[in-house]
Short mmCIF file of C-alpha atoms in Angstrom, two decimals:
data_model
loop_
_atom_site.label_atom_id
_atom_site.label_comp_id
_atom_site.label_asym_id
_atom_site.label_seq_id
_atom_site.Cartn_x
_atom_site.Cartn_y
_atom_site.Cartn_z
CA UNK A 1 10.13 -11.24 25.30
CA UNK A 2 10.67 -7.38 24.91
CA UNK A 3 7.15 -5.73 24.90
CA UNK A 4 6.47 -1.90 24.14
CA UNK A 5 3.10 -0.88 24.37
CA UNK A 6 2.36 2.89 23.91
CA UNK A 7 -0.79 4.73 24.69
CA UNK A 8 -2.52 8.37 24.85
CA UNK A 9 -2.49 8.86 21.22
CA UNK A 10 -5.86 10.33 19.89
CA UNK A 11 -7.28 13.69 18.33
CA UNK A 12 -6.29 17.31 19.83
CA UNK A 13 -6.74 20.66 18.07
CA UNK A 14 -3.88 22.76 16.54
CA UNK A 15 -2.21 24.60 19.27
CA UNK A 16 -3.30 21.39 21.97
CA UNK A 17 -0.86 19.18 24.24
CA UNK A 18 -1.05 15.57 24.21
CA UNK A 19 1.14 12.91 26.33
CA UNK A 20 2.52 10.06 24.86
CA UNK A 21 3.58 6.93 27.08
CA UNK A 22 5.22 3.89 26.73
CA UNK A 23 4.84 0.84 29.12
CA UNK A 24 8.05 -1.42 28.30
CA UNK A 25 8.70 -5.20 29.85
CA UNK A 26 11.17 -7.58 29.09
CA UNK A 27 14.63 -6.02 29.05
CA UNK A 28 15.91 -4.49 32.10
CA UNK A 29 14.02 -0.59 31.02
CA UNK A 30 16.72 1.63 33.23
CA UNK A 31 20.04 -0.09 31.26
CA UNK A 32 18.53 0.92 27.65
CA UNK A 33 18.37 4.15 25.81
CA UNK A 34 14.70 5.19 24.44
CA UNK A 35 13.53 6.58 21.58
CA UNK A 36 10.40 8.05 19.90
CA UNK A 37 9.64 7.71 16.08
CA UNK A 38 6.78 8.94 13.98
CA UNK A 39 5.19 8.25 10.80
CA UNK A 40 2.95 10.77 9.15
CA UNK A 41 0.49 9.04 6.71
CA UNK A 42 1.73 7.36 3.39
CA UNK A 43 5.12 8.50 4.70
CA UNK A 44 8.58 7.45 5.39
CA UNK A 45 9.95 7.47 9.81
CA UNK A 46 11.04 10.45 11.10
CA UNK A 47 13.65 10.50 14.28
CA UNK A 48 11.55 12.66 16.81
CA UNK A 49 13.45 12.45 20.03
CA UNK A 50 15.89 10.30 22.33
CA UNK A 51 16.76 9.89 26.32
CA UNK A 52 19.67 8.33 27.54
CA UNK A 53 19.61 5.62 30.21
CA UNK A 54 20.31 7.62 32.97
CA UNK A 55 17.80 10.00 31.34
CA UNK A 56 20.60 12.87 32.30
CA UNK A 57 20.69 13.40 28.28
CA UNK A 58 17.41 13.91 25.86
CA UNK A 59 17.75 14.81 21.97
CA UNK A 60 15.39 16.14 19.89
CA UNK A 61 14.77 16.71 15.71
CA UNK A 62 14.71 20.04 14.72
CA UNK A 63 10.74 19.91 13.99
CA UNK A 64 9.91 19.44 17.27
CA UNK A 65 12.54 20.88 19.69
CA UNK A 66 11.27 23.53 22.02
CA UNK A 67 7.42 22.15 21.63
CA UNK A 68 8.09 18.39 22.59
CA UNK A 69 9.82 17.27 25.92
CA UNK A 70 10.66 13.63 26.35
CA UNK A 71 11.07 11.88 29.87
CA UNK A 72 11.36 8.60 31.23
CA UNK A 73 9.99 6.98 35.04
CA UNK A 74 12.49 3.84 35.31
CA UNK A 75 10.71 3.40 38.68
CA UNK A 76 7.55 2.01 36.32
CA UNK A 77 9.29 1.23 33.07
CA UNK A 78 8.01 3.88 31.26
CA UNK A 79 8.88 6.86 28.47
CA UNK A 80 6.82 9.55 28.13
CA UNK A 81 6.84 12.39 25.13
CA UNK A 82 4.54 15.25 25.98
CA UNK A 83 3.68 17.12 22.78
CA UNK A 84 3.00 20.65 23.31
CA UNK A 85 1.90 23.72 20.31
CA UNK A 86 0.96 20.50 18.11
CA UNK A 87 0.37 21.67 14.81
CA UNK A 88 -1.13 19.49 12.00
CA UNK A 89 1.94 18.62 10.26
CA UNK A 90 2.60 16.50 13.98
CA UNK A 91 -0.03 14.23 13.14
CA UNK A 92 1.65 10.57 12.89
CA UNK A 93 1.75 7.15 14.15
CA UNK A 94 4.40 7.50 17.27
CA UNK A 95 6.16 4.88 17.55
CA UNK A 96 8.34 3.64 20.98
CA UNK A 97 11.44 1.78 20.41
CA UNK A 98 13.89 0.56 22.54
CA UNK A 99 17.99 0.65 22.88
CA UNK A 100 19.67 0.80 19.39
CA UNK A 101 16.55 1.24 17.68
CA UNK A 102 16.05 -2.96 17.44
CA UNK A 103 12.78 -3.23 19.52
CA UNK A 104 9.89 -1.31 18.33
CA UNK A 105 6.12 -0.97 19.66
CA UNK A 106 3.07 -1.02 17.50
CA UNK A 107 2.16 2.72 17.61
CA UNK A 108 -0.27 5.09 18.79
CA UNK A 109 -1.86 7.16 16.03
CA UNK A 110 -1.60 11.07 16.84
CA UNK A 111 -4.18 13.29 15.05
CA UNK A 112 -4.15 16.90 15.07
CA UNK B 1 20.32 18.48 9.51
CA UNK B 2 21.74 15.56 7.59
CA UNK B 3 19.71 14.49 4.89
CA UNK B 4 19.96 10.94 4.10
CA UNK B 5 19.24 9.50 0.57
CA UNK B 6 17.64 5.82 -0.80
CA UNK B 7 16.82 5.29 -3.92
CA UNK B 8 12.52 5.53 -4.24
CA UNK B 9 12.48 2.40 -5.04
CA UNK B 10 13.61 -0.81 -6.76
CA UNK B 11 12.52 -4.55 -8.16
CA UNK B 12 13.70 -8.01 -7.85
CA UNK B 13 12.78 -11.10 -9.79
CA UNK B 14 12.58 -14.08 -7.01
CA UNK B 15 15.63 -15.30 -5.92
CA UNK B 16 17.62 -12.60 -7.20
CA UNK B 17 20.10 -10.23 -6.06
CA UNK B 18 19.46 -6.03 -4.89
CA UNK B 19 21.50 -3.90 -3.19
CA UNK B 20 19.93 -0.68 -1.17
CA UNK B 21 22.46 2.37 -0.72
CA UNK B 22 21.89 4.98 1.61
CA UNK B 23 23.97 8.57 0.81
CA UNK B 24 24.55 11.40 3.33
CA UNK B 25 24.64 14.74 2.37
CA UNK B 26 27.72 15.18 4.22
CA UNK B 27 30.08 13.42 2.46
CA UNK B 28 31.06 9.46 2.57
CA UNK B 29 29.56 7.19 5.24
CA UNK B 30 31.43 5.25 7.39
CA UNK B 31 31.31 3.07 10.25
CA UNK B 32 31.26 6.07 12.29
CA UNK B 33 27.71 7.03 11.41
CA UNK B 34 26.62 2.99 12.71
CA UNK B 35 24.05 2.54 9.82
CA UNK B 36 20.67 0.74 10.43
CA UNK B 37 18.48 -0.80 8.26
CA UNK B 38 14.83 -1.72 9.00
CA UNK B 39 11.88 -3.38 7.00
CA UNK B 40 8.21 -2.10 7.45
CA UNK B 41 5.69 -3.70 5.40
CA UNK B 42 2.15 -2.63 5.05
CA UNK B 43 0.22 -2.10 8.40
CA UNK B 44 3.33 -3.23 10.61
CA UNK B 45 5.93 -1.50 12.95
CA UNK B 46 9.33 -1.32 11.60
CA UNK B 47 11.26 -4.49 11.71
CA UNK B 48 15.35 -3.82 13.01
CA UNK B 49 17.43 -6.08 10.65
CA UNK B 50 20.76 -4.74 10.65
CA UNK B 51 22.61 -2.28 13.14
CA UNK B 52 26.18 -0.96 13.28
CA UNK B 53 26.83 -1.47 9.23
CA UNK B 54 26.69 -5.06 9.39
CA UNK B 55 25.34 -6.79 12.23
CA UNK B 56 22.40 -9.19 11.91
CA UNK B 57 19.81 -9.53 14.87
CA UNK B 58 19.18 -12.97 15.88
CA UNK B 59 15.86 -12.32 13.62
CA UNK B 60 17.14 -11.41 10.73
CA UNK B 61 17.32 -13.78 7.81
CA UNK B 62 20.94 -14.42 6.47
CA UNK B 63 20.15 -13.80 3.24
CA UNK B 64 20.64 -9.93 4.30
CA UNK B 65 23.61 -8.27 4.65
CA UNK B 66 25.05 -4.63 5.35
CA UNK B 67 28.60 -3.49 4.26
CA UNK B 68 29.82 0.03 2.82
CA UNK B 69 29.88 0.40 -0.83
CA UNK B 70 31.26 3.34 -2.51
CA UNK B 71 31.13 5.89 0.27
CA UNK B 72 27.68 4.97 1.16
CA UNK B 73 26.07 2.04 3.65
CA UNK B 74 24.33 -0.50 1.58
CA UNK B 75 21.75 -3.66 2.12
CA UNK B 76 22.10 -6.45 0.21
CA UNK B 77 19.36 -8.81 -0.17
CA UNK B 78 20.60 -11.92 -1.94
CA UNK B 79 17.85 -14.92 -2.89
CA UNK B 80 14.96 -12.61 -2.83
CA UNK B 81 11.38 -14.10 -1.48
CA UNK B 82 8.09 -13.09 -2.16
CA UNK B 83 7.97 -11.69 1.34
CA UNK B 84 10.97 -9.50 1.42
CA UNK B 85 8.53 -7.34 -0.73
CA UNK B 86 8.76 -4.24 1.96
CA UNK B 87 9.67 -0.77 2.56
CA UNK B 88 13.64 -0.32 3.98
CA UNK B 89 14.87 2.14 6.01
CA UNK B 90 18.38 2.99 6.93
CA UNK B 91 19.03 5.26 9.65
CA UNK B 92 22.41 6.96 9.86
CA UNK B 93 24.20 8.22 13.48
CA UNK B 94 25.89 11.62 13.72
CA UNK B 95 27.61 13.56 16.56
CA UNK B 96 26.03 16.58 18.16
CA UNK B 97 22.38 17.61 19.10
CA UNK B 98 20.59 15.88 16.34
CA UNK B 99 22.10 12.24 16.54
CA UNK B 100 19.77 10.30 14.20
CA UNK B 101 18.40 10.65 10.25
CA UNK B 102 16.39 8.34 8.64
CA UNK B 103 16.61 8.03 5.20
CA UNK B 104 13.07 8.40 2.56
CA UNK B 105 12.57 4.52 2.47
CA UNK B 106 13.35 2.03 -0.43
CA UNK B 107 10.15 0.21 -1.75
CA UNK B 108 10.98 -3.47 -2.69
CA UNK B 109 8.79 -4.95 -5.51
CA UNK B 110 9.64 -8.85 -5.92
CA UNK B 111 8.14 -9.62 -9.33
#
């Protein structure tokens, strides 16, 4: 069973850094693209950023490029997104999903 | 950036018949853009039910379907049940630095 399980969401101040990660088991991690996705409150999913499964190419939405940096440790199964200059307009449930978008984890809420 | 339109929202009686569309602003959608669609209800992750236009997950009731309509990807949802009542997503592909827009979300009322 594919598992996602994010962490290190919480509350930071405007101009703060936060790092998102995202344990996955299940699927074989290093064969599968990654993904982050966020939800501000009451609102519809935003593409934030994605890393290729060699990791040699990362992607990133317009709000967030130059502020976020996305990286993954297929040595431990993990993706990271560290969030730097957040501004309040970043705050969001972050959500971790896997491949072609078809395995999704439960989200860490991001407050700023 | 893309921007990638759903209608706000729409209703069903039970058992009945609704078709989502999702429109780019770039002109006609085609397989090329590999459109997703996803269900999120209240309080819940995103659910993937479609990928690549029209291909089902092994989850994915077969009462939904994906096909292009008029230029634009659509969902069909045929037999409607009181707990297809959801938000839907689509989620369109396109080439260069910013490969992936979501559309604003379809909210399903079954009534």
């Amino acid at each position: 069973e594919v598992q996602l399980l994010e962490s290190g969401g919480g509350l930071v101040q405007p101009g703060g850094s936060l790092r998102l990660s995202c344990a996955g088991s299940g699927f074989t991690f290093r064969n599968y693209a990654m993904n982050w996705v966020r939800q501000a409150p009451g609102k519809g999913l935003e593409w934030v950023s994605s890393i290729s499964g060699s990791g040699g190419s990362t992607y990133y939405a317009d709000s967030v490029a130059g502020r976020f940096t996305v990286s993954r440790d297929d040595s431990s199964d993990t993706l990271h997104l560290q969030m730097d200059i957040l501004r309040t307009e970043d705050t969001a449930i972050y959500y971790c999903v896997a491949g072609s978008f078809a395995f999704w984890g439960q989200g860490t809420l991001v407050t700023v | 950036q893309a921007v990638v339109t759903q209608e706000p929202s729409v209703t069903v009686s039970p058992g009945g018949t609704v078709t989502f569309t999702c429109d780019s602003s770039t002109g006609a959608v085609t397989t090329d853009h590999s459109p997703y669609w996803f269900q999120q209800k209240p309080g819940q992750a995103p659910k993937a039910l479609l990928y690549d236009t029209l291909n089902k997950h092994s989850w994915t009731p077969a009462r939904f379907s994906g096909s292009l309509l008029g230029g634009r990807a659509a969902l069909t949802l045929s037999g409607a049940q009181p707990e297809d009542e959801a938000e839907y997503y689509c989620l369109l592909s396109y080439s260069g630095v910013r490969p992936w827009v979501f559309g604003g979300g379809t909210k399903l009322t079954v009534l």
